Amino acid sequence: QAQQCAATELGWDEQTWNSDYIMPLDISSCGGASNPFIKIPPPAVDVEECLVNLQRCFEIDRRLRALKSSTELTQNETIHAPLLDISNLDTQHVFQRWRHPYPCSSEGNSSSGLFFVKVPKTAGTTVAGVARRIVARRSNELKMECNYKGGHGSPRTTFGFDGRDLKKSFLLTFIRKPEKRALSSFFYHEVSKHGLEPSDANFLKWAKALDTDFQFNYLRLKDYDETNRGSVEDLIGSYDFIGITERMDESLVLLAMLLGIDIDHILYLDAKSSGYAFTSDANGNCRCVKLQPKGSSSVMKSYFSSRDWVEKNLADNYLYMLANRSLDLTIENLGKEQFDASLKLFRSKLQYSQNKCKKVKVPCNGDGIILQQLSQKHCYAGDEGCAYKCFDDITSHDFRKLSQSETGCIPSGDQDTINKALSLRFADVILCPGAIFELTAPITYRYEYQSVYTLGRPTGPDRAVLRIADPTVTTAVVMVNCDGAELSHVIVDGNRPSLGKTVSELYDGALIQAGGGGQGQIIQHIDAYEPRGWAVLYVSEGDPVHRCSAALIENNKIGPAGEDMARASGMVMACPNSVVRGNNITNATNVGLSAFGALGSTVENNLIVGRESSCIASGDQEAINKALSIRLAVVELCPGAVFELSDPITFRYDYQSLYTRGKPTSPDRAVLRIVDPSVTTAVVMVNRDGAELSHVIV
């Protein structure tokens, strides 16, 4: 049966089968057998899944590691060594319901609380986030401070878990199939972090230097003989719960049932969902590491079937097999029907919650930029338990009602229906394709991580249109000070040809106003044009305390903007550590794209197309000062023009420029001449950062 299973499930032919170990077979529980020896495939593949019904038939020789000879065994040879009895698998460890008060203590006792041993590369950061979420929510429910302790390190020497109070502490960990954990470690530490080429030679050199039975030795709370089967069973018994990475959802639901907590407490996001890992270098400096794709070559797979690997991981494989079996027995003990119902409900809530909260990419965003302040707001610690505020907000509503209310899109109307939808935290406001919204007031984001976009996220003319319809309104969208706010896949029309420029004396207000104290904002795949104010898009820098950071402005079409005597800019970026790329800016009559104060930003692959605009011909100061009423104005004077000044020319905003078209250095520069005997000063540019006066005669 085992040979047939291997041939069917694993694709092994007879030659492959005959090249591996012979294991003595206990036939007493198998109804008899004609051959007392049978061969078992090495544990590089999921043998326990294939042979789950035959597990009780085998006694595994734990002293195979003593075999140093390359001599092949045949069916006529026996391994003369003490055997480990697995015929009593039914008596394996069953994880028990927590019968004591929830492990919280207001006494600050370090031996009590929820404790977690974070084995490297077992999805430990994700699980640590769940553990912290459990502690935080239970602390809130019990109105007392609950203790969490855990992380990478020895449970004995680092955390002292061997001396914990067994009635006031709950100790858990997660383990992973040894070869999968090894591959994850290789591609993360060696390839992603240190840039090692993932060649077969590099992998083999690295793998052969690995420690024996890494997970078993990492988790032990006392000294064990790793060749002793009883040591593995004793280790499992020293933990209140051991989950399996490959069975993440099952393990977490089982953990919730054992602790008697709501499944809302175990919602999670993959800690590496942004494609980057948050880590630190040798000097303790935080950085984001781009994760390289994992893969396993035929050479790597072959090594995992080798005697060297098998002998190095006997205890780990046995631990993994027994822990899986313990999960199954615990599920049976608690009631499989109840467990299956809880698992189904959890996965439904998890899918909904992850879809809503996946936009919370911290501490590393999709471009590998560290969002330190956002991380402090939305993660329990470092990169553990990120997006917990989003999960908390969702679980404060009825899932069924919430999902039903957001299954459709918003049809044409005005700003009121959109703003009403934005009254919910973390709201996704989905507009119907082709819908037109006539705005008599701005659309205003109210909370962090809110989104407005067209259903299906189209990039063509069927995107919803946000159009200003009131002559007193200059700004269509305000998303200032909202972390993670997103505006995408819509058309924003300032309607300037119909409504004219703003009536504001200061010509204030951009069509879309973003940034401020908001971090990690996203504006992408929008068409925005004909602003009534001074710019189409303004991403402001915020104030000294609440600074904008890490905005993503990508794949947008901006313009046309303004006219000759009332100019407007396309995009004005003042947000540090941001990315501006792939944008098409056309016919901005003032500045196409202005980046100032945006230190650490990447501005790349943007196409800026301008049209010829007229220069200011001879006159007085009035035409120039009118042009300087626009923020970031670039005022071009016609060559040879003469301006008779009866009042000073006054710069009104930072980064304004005044020069002769073509910037000549010859006598054909424009002339600014005082003609009024009461006037002493021709040009005033006091207190204006970045102001420019050049290529003129004064």
XYZ file of C-alpha atoms in Angstrom:
698
model
C 0.000 0.000 0.000
C 2.795 2.404 0.865
C 4.614 1.693 -2.384
C 1.434 2.154 -4.409
C 0.690 5.401 -2.566
C 4.143 6.757 -3.278
C 3.842 5.860 -6.950
C 0.428 7.508 -7.209
C 0.855 10.562 -5.011
C 4.551 11.280 -5.376
C 5.263 10.028 -8.889
C 8.044 7.718 -7.687
C 9.006 4.844 -9.937
C 10.278 1.472 -8.697
C 13.940 2.460 -9.086
C 13.474 5.567 -6.943
C 11.570 3.565 -4.370
C 14.231 0.869 -4.146
C 17.024 3.401 -3.553
C 15.789 4.514 -0.149
C 15.780 3.297 3.423
C 14.296 0.035 4.609
C 12.216 0.435 7.741
C 11.204 -2.462 10.031
C 7.432 -2.773 10.056
C 5.329 -3.640 13.060
C 2.698 -5.882 11.495
C 0.703 -6.425 14.682
C -1.724 -3.585 13.990
C -1.888 -4.080 10.242
C -3.667 -7.382 10.063
C -0.549 -9.269 9.064
C 1.826 -8.849 6.168
C 3.854 -11.192 4.033
C 6.960 -9.032 4.136
C 8.265 -7.749 7.499
C 10.170 -4.921 5.823
C 8.878 -2.004 3.816
C 10.578 1.104 2.484
C 9.442 4.621 3.395
C 10.178 7.628 1.169
C 12.437 10.176 2.878
C 10.601 13.063 4.570
C 11.433 15.643 1.906
C 7.850 15.295 0.652
C 4.599 15.248 2.580
C 4.792 11.564 3.382
C 2.587 11.941 6.436
C -0.177 13.292 4.214
C 0.240 10.376 1.804
C 0.568 7.701 4.472
C -1.696 9.103 7.148
C -3.670 5.847 7.372
C -0.498 3.775 7.706
C 1.213 5.800 10.449
C 0.358 3.328 13.188
C 1.995 0.520 11.231
C 5.527 1.932 11.350
C 8.227 1.993 13.962
C 10.777 4.616 12.958
C 14.351 3.892 13.811
C 15.545 7.093 15.461
C 19.127 5.929 15.220
C 19.388 6.188 11.453
C 21.734 9.083 12.109
C 24.253 6.475 13.235
C 24.405 5.182 9.690
C 27.502 6.813 8.240
C 28.155 4.212 5.586
C 26.923 4.637 2.042
C 26.171 0.906 1.873
C 22.739 0.391 0.399
C 20.336 -1.733 2.353
C 18.379 -4.527 0.820
C 15.226 -6.300 1.892
C 17.365 -9.020 3.463
C 19.219 -6.624 5.778
C 17.957 -5.376 9.099
C 19.012 -2.290 11.081
C 20.038 -3.685 14.445
C 19.165 -0.731 16.675
C 16.554 0.135 19.319
C 13.326 1.150 17.645
C 10.879 3.906 18.577
C 7.348 2.719 19.028
C 4.811 4.783 17.085
C 2.072 2.242 17.442
C 0.609 4.364 20.257
C -0.025 7.497 18.198
C -3.530 7.669 19.640
C -1.966 8.705 22.958
C -0.179 11.733 21.469
C -0.485 15.087 23.129
C -3.841 16.870 22.938
C -3.744 20.631 23.507
C -6.153 21.483 26.309
C -8.655 24.278 26.796
C -7.300 26.984 29.054
C -8.997 26.308 32.398
C -7.394 29.121 34.350
C -8.263 32.825 34.349
C -7.086 34.492 31.143
C -3.297 35.013 31.467
C -3.424 38.665 32.429
C -1.968 40.162 35.549
C -2.115 43.691 36.900
C 0.845 42.844 39.110
C 3.387 43.187 36.308
C 4.562 39.632 36.986
C 7.051 38.652 34.278
C 6.222 34.961 34.749
C 2.586 35.475 33.697
C 0.968 36.484 30.413
C 0.775 35.342 26.802
C 4.218 34.110 25.719
C 5.339 33.408 22.167
C 8.529 31.774 20.887
C 9.194 33.164 17.414
C 11.051 30.515 15.431
C 12.789 32.212 12.477
C 11.048 31.871 9.089
C 7.852 30.259 10.339
C 5.604 33.303 9.645
C 6.564 34.359 13.162
C 6.059 38.096 12.577
C 2.494 37.476 11.401
C 1.760 35.222 14.378
C 3.413 37.666 16.804
C 1.003 40.300 15.490
C -1.914 37.980 16.256
C -0.576 37.336 19.768
C -0.230 41.072 20.396
C -3.748 41.632 19.065
C -5.139 39.010 21.434
C -3.394 40.680 24.366
C -4.495 44.194 23.360
C -8.135 43.268 22.891
C -8.284 41.188 26.054
C -6.693 44.046 27.977
C -9.462 46.298 26.710
C -12.186 43.775 27.511
C -10.879 42.987 30.991
C -9.991 46.616 31.778
C -6.548 45.589 32.912
C -3.073 45.471 31.415
C -2.248 42.044 30.028
C 1.348 41.008 29.515
C 2.888 39.858 26.236
C 6.416 38.575 25.958
C 8.144 36.937 23.046
C 10.209 37.206 19.913
C 13.322 35.653 18.425
C 15.551 34.036 21.012
C 15.913 31.105 23.350
C 12.822 30.442 25.470
C 15.198 29.666 28.324
C 18.120 32.077 28.220
C 16.447 34.984 26.416
C 12.964 34.958 27.931
C 13.124 32.659 30.957
C 10.002 30.749 29.931
C 11.293 27.652 31.724
C 10.454 29.418 34.997
C 6.996 30.661 34.006
C 3.890 30.307 36.187
C 2.013 27.470 34.450
C -1.355 28.662 35.750
C -0.838 32.299 34.797
C 0.923 32.010 31.469
C 0.079 30.542 28.096
C 3.068 29.502 25.969
C 2.718 29.042 22.219
C 4.855 28.724 19.131
C 4.573 27.840 15.443
C 6.719 25.402 13.489
C 7.146 24.762 9.786
C 8.061 21.874 7.529
C 11.880 21.787 7.771
C 12.678 22.050 4.077
C 10.197 24.898 3.559
C 11.644 26.756 6.517
C 15.153 26.243 5.132
C 14.221 27.558 1.678
C 12.555 30.604 3.226
C 15.642 31.279 5.336
C 17.993 30.944 2.367
C 16.051 33.263 0.092
C 15.446 35.841 2.823
C 18.758 36.032 4.659
C 21.189 35.118 1.912
C 19.481 36.222 -1.324
C 17.213 39.152 -0.364
C 19.238 40.685 2.481
C 22.787 39.970 1.369
C 22.418 39.734 -2.396
C 23.755 36.195 -2.778
C 23.117 34.616 -6.169
C 20.513 31.844 -5.627
C 22.572 29.255 -7.490
C 22.528 25.564 -6.678
C 26.173 25.706 -5.580
C 25.520 28.567 -3.149
C 22.465 26.824 -1.762
C 24.252 23.516 -1.193
C 27.175 25.230 0.515
C 24.766 27.087 2.795
C 22.452 24.136 3.475
C 25.220 21.697 4.376
C 26.437 24.092 7.077
C 23.034 24.286 8.792
C 22.603 23.205 12.379
C 21.046 19.831 13.143
C 17.332 19.819 14.056
C 17.102 23.622 14.146
C 13.491 23.947 15.338
C 13.724 21.256 17.991
C 16.841 22.796 19.509
C 15.456 26.341 19.220
C 12.287 25.486 21.158
C 13.534 23.284 23.958
C 13.009 24.436 27.521
C 15.551 22.033 28.968
C 18.412 19.825 27.812
C 17.274 16.953 25.630
C 18.790 14.019 23.834
C 17.632 14.843 20.328
C 18.038 11.199 19.255
C 15.465 10.182 21.866
C 11.891 10.074 20.617
C 10.625 10.808 24.101
C 12.445 14.143 24.043
C 10.320 15.336 21.127
C 7.112 14.282 22.832
C 8.199 15.942 26.052
C 8.923 19.182 24.183
C 5.412 19.249 22.712
C 3.984 18.718 26.174
C 5.901 21.715 27.541
C 3.967 24.132 25.289
C 0.311 25.055 25.706
C -0.053 25.222 21.939
C 2.080 24.539 18.860
C 0.668 25.748 15.543
C 1.691 24.764 12.026
C 2.633 27.459 9.519
C 1.210 25.459 6.612
C -2.080 25.239 8.550
C -2.166 28.868 9.657
C -5.928 29.464 9.668
C -6.712 26.122 11.296
C -4.067 26.720 13.936
C -5.325 30.210 14.792
C -8.964 29.120 15.040
C -7.909 26.262 17.289
C -5.900 28.705 19.425
C -8.969 30.943 19.770
C -11.114 27.981 20.826
C -8.563 26.881 23.420
C -8.347 30.389 24.888
C -12.107 30.964 24.650
C -11.771 34.222 22.681
C -13.656 35.680 19.728
C -12.241 34.972 16.272
C -12.116 38.740 15.676
C -9.071 38.631 17.955
C -7.058 36.545 15.467
C -7.501 38.556 12.250
C -4.189 39.233 10.528
C -2.378 40.627 7.515
C 0.678 38.910 6.084
C 3.562 40.898 7.563
C 5.366 40.845 4.192
C 2.339 41.695 2.023
C 3.992 44.825 0.571
C 6.737 42.713 -1.007
C 9.302 44.171 1.400
C 10.556 43.063 4.793
C 11.230 45.490 7.626
C 14.628 44.800 9.137
C 17.774 46.482 10.408
C 21.396 46.401 9.328
C 24.475 45.613 11.416
C 24.453 49.157 12.798
C 20.828 48.979 13.901
C 19.551 51.217 11.107
C 16.060 50.271 9.936
C 15.532 49.497 6.270
C 13.124 47.808 3.886
C 14.439 44.760 2.032
C 12.830 43.773 -1.252
C 11.902 40.112 -1.088
C 13.232 38.061 -3.967
C 10.973 35.311 -5.334
C 11.503 31.880 -3.829
C 11.920 28.762 -5.889
C 13.420 25.314 -5.612
C 15.488 23.733 -8.351
C 15.805 20.018 -8.981
C 19.165 20.128 -7.188
C 17.584 21.693 -4.103
C 14.768 19.151 -4.108
C 17.286 16.355 -4.505
C 19.257 17.585 -1.511
C 16.109 17.524 0.615
C 15.876 13.799 -0.257
C 19.491 13.111 0.614
C 20.765 11.142 3.602
C 22.608 14.245 4.837
C 19.393 16.269 5.081
C 17.298 13.413 6.473
C 19.788 12.660 9.225
C 20.109 16.347 10.126
C 16.354 16.750 10.560
C 15.110 13.548 12.160
C 13.929 15.282 15.328
C 12.475 18.223 13.390
C 10.512 15.961 11.066
C 9.257 13.912 13.976
C 8.278 17.093 15.808
C 6.447 18.334 12.734
C 4.595 15.021 12.323
C 3.550 14.829 15.972
C 2.476 18.491 16.072
C 0.276 17.948 13.024
C -1.202 14.884 14.667
C -1.772 16.840 17.867
C -3.712 19.494 15.949
C -5.950 16.805 14.458
C -6.530 15.138 17.835
C -7.287 18.486 19.482
C -9.836 19.308 16.779
C -11.500 15.946 17.380
C -11.440 16.546 21.133
C -13.091 19.986 20.830
C -15.617 18.793 18.261
C -14.914 18.761 14.540
C -18.344 20.102 13.594
C -17.931 23.136 15.841
C -14.369 23.640 14.619
C -15.360 23.483 10.946
C -18.114 26.059 11.498
C -15.700 28.400 13.304
C -13.076 27.956 10.582
C -15.605 28.773 7.848
C -16.751 31.911 9.678
C -13.165 32.988 10.367
C -12.093 32.628 6.751
C -15.105 34.645 5.626
C -14.279 37.447 8.073
C -10.576 37.220 7.282
C -11.106 37.548 3.532
C -13.404 40.533 3.981
C -11.098 42.206 6.499
C -7.929 41.649 4.478
C -9.579 43.086 1.360
C -10.535 46.171 3.353
C -7.260 46.579 5.209
C -4.602 45.432 2.723
C -4.053 49.073 1.748
C -2.436 49.629 5.158
C 1.083 48.831 3.937
C 3.371 49.612 6.864
C 6.115 49.906 7.900
C 7.270 49.363 4.280
C 5.152 50.570 1.397
C 5.112 49.078 -2.097
C 8.178 51.126 -3.090
C 10.288 50.056 -0.120
C 9.981 53.384 1.722
C 9.838 53.175 5.519
C 6.684 54.795 6.896
C 7.955 55.127 10.441
C 5.241 57.398 11.825
C 2.475 55.411 10.157
C 3.955 52.222 11.563
C 3.824 53.645 15.065
C 0.148 54.486 14.528
C -0.991 51.261 12.904
C 1.292 48.483 14.228
C 1.522 47.160 17.771
C 5.319 47.050 17.599
C 7.693 47.342 14.647
C 6.071 45.327 11.870
C 3.937 43.175 14.187
C 0.155 43.438 14.197
C -0.042 46.094 11.476
C -3.475 47.365 10.347
C -4.953 46.555 13.756
C -6.896 49.825 13.820
C -8.514 48.905 10.526
C -9.457 45.460 11.857
C -10.814 47.002 15.063
C -12.963 49.408 13.085
C -14.382 46.642 10.892
C -15.117 44.317 13.794
C -16.986 47.122 15.561
C -19.669 46.762 12.860
C -21.843 43.837 11.935
C -19.982 42.065 9.125
C -23.136 41.092 7.301
C -24.664 44.566 7.296
C -21.384 46.198 6.390
C -20.714 43.905 3.455
C -24.268 44.282 2.126
C -24.112 48.067 2.255
C -20.919 48.184 0.230
C -21.575 45.633 -2.498
C -22.845 48.234 -5.001
C -21.488 51.467 -6.445
C -22.697 55.039 -6.036
C -24.607 56.365 -9.088
C -24.566 59.945 -10.407
C -25.399 62.726 -7.984
C -23.533 65.391 -6.042
C -20.911 65.372 -3.314
C -23.348 64.548 -0.521
C -23.618 60.801 -1.187
C -19.832 60.509 -1.442
C -19.201 62.537 1.709
C -21.775 60.462 3.578
C -19.887 57.308 2.599
C -16.666 58.978 3.786
C -18.144 59.279 7.278
C -17.054 55.651 7.853
C -13.475 54.979 8.906
C -11.357 53.074 6.350
C -14.206 53.460 3.832
C -13.852 52.318 0.231
C -16.139 54.645 -1.723
C -16.842 52.985 -5.065
C -18.386 55.111 -7.826
C -20.341 53.646 -10.732
C -18.668 53.663 -14.159
C -19.810 56.642 -16.210
C -21.396 58.372 -13.211
C -21.192 62.188 -13.099
C -21.093 64.074 -9.816
C -21.884 67.807 -9.975
C -20.041 69.312 -7.026
C -21.367 72.314 -5.119
C -18.879 71.665 -2.297
C -15.638 69.676 -2.082
C -15.458 65.934 -1.557
C -13.682 65.722 1.794
C -11.820 62.757 3.268
C -12.373 62.500 7.010
C -10.287 59.556 8.207
C -7.122 57.652 7.397
C -6.993 54.962 4.707
C -10.157 56.032 2.917
C -10.418 55.445 -0.849
C -12.482 56.895 -3.689
C -12.379 55.126 -7.067
C -14.551 53.837 -9.930
C -15.881 50.279 -9.785
C -13.538 47.911 -11.607
C -10.768 50.540 -11.567
C -11.011 51.436 -15.284
C -8.442 53.749 -16.890
C -10.524 55.000 -19.827
C -13.461 57.387 -20.383
C -15.869 55.229 -18.356
C -14.327 56.461 -15.132
C -16.660 58.435 -12.869
C -16.475 62.238 -13.302
C -16.175 64.702 -10.407
C -17.087 68.116 -11.870
C -17.263 71.481 -10.108
C -20.694 73.033 -10.757
C -20.734 76.023 -8.390
C -18.921 79.291 -9.229
C -17.991 79.742 -5.545
C -16.137 76.390 -5.390
C -12.496 76.066 -6.406
C -11.470 72.699 -4.942
C -13.073 69.394 -5.939
C -11.268 66.997 -3.583
C -9.670 67.584 -0.172
C -7.623 64.715 1.284
C -5.253 66.742 3.458
C -3.981 65.203 6.740
C -5.432 61.729 6.048
C -2.841 58.930 6.218
C -3.084 56.387 3.416
C -5.876 58.224 1.593
C -6.371 57.103 -2.010
C -7.919 58.893 -5.013
C -7.755 56.796 -8.155
C -9.462 55.899 -11.437
C -11.668 58.988 -11.670
C -11.866 62.135 -13.812
C -11.724 65.482 -11.992
C -12.999 68.482 -13.987
C -12.454 71.982 -12.618
C -14.868 73.313 -15.268
C -12.917 76.536 -15.782
C -14.130 77.208 -19.356
C -17.723 77.419 -18.063
C -17.219 78.899 -14.586
C -14.076 80.988 -15.171
C -11.208 81.360 -12.744
C -11.849 81.595 -9.032
C -13.276 84.833 -7.700
C -10.834 84.699 -4.781
C -8.628 87.774 -4.663
C -5.633 85.563 -3.873
C -6.461 83.089 -6.634
C -6.262 80.396 -3.976
C -7.132 76.703 -3.937
C -5.881 73.833 -6.100
C -8.364 71.519 -7.813
C -7.109 68.581 -5.701
C -5.505 69.287 -2.338
C -3.559 66.478 -0.698
C -0.653 65.944 1.689
C -0.485 68.132 4.755
C 0.089 65.807 7.689
C -0.966 62.776 5.638
C 1.536 59.999 5.011
C 1.431 57.272 2.385
C -1.264 58.890 0.229
C -1.968 57.494 -3.258
C -3.167 59.369 -6.338
C -3.113 57.299 -9.496
C -4.884 56.799 -12.834
C -6.849 60.047 -12.672
C -7.478 62.671 -15.350
C -7.615 66.142 -13.822
C -7.861 69.386 -15.758
C -9.103 72.979 -16.033
C -8.560 74.109 -12.443
C -10.243 77.348 -11.397
C -7.435 78.062 -8.952
C -3.658 78.137 -9.138
C -2.932 74.414 -9.707
C -4.473 71.081 -10.633
C -2.822 69.049 -7.862
C -1.099 70.342 -4.749
C 0.533 67.874 -2.341
C 1.521 70.111 0.552
C 4.294 69.496 3.067
C 2.326 69.928 6.302
C 3.643 71.676 9.376
C 6.799 71.015 11.433
C 4.947 68.552 13.673
C 2.709 66.805 11.148
C 4.713 66.326 7.980
C 3.640 64.772 4.720
C 5.687 61.756 3.655
C 5.784 58.910 1.134
C 3.037 59.934 -1.279
C 2.661 57.961 -4.515
C 1.600 60.073 -7.528
C 1.560 57.729 -10.480
C 0.145 57.308 -13.992
C -2.056 60.408 -14.004
C -3.001 62.816 -16.801
C -2.858 66.434 -15.684
C -3.942 69.480 -17.685
C -4.733 71.687 -19.461
C -4.466 74.275 -16.727
C -4.967 78.058 -16.799
C -4.685 80.718 -19.474
C -2.190 83.408 -20.341
C -3.359 86.137 -17.973
C -4.549 83.747 -15.240
C -2.040 80.975 -15.278
C -2.164 77.711 -13.390
C 0.335 74.957 -12.624
C -0.071 71.262 -13.274
C 1.372 69.428 -10.281
C 3.038 70.921 -7.218
C 4.801 68.394 -4.962
C 6.153 69.408 -1.559
C 5.906 66.032 0.206
C 9.253 64.414 1.179
C 10.211 60.796 0.439
C 7.568 60.493 -2.266
C 7.383 58.920 -5.712
C 6.165 60.886 -8.756
C 6.328 58.793 -11.906
C 4.614 57.996 -15.151
C 2.498 61.153 -15.188
C 1.525 63.038 -18.364
C 1.244 66.793 -17.804
C -0.029 68.853 -20.723
C -0.512 72.570 -21.318
C 0.018 73.932 -17.839
C 0.356 77.668 -18.411
C 2.475 78.230 -15.326
C 4.649 75.313 -14.122
C 4.164 71.767 -15.380
C 5.648 69.962 -12.397
C 7.180 71.693 -9.402
C 8.989 69.758 -6.669
C 10.157 71.840 -3.726
C 10.853 70.785 -0.171
C 10.270 67.191 -1.297
C 13.618 65.868 -0.066
C 14.299 62.196 -0.650
C 11.695 61.913 -3.400
C 11.956 60.086 -6.710
C 10.641 61.976 -9.738
C 10.981 59.885 -12.888
C 9.488 59.091 -16.287
C 7.043 61.994 -16.345
C 6.119 63.561 -19.702
C 5.587 67.330 -19.611
C 4.265 68.959 -22.795
C 3.858 72.744 -22.902
C 2.325 75.063 -25.448
C 3.593 78.470 -26.476
C 2.114 81.151 -24.224
C 2.309 84.891 -24.657
C 4.741 87.086 -22.743
C 3.735 90.345 -21.049
C 4.276 93.319 -23.347
C 5.154 96.876 -22.293
C 2.934 98.536 -19.723
C 3.066 99.271 -16.014
C 3.309 97.177 -12.865
C -0.346 96.138 -12.865
C -0.047 93.296 -15.408
C 3.044 91.914 -13.667
C 1.517 92.081 -10.180
C -1.632 90.397 -11.450
C 0.485 87.536 -12.792
C 2.286 87.365 -9.415
C -1.039 86.719 -7.653
C -0.635 83.082 -8.689
C 1.340 80.721 -6.473
C 4.580 79.515 -8.051
C 4.027 81.949 -10.918
C 6.586 82.125 -13.688
C 6.183 85.613 -15.188
C 7.805 86.061 -18.595
C 8.303 89.592 -19.947
C 8.610 90.200 -23.673
C 12.125 91.047 -24.938
C 12.580 94.813 -25.293
C 9.428 95.617 -23.301
C 9.489 98.690 -21.064
C 7.400 98.878 -17.889
C 6.767 102.323 -16.363
C 6.361 101.735 -12.624
C 4.189 103.934 -10.441
C 4.190 101.257 -7.689
C 6.605 98.434 -6.839
C 6.430 94.997 -8.432
C 5.727 92.720 -5.445
C 6.360 88.992 -5.175
C 3.507 87.463 -3.159
C 4.412 83.784 -2.744
C 7.448 81.522 -2.484
C 9.185 80.252 -5.619
C 7.874 82.891 -8.021
C 10.017 83.945 -10.988
C 10.244 87.116 -13.097
C 12.479 87.262 -16.159
C 12.620 88.116 -19.841
C 11.533 85.359 -22.206
C 14.500 83.434 -23.502
C 16.588 84.787 -20.608
C 18.755 87.054 -22.785
C 21.806 88.829 -21.378
C 21.893 91.524 -24.071
C 20.182 94.947 -24.225
C 16.909 93.361 -25.380
C 16.093 92.410 -21.799
C 12.847 93.903 -20.493
C 13.186 97.189 -18.582
C 11.558 97.957 -15.222
C 11.706 101.787 -14.816
C 10.412 103.935 -11.952
C 8.391 106.895 -13.295
C 6.668 108.196 -10.148
C 8.656 110.633 -7.970
C 7.034 109.176 -4.841
C 8.327 105.665 -5.572
C 11.768 104.544 -4.445
C 11.603 100.741 -4.793
C 11.015 98.941 -8.095
C 10.906 95.298 -6.912
C 9.984 93.793 -3.515
C 10.783 90.086 -2.964
C 11.314 90.139 0.815
C 10.462 86.961 2.801
C 9.842 84.905 -0.338
C 11.694 81.571 -0.372
C 13.145 80.700 -3.747
C 12.021 83.908 -5.438
C 13.849 84.655 -8.700
C 14.506 87.972 -10.464
C 16.720 87.556 -13.507
C 17.530 88.745 -17.047
C 15.893 92.176 -16.706
C 17.099 95.764 -16.498
C 15.965 97.746 -13.453
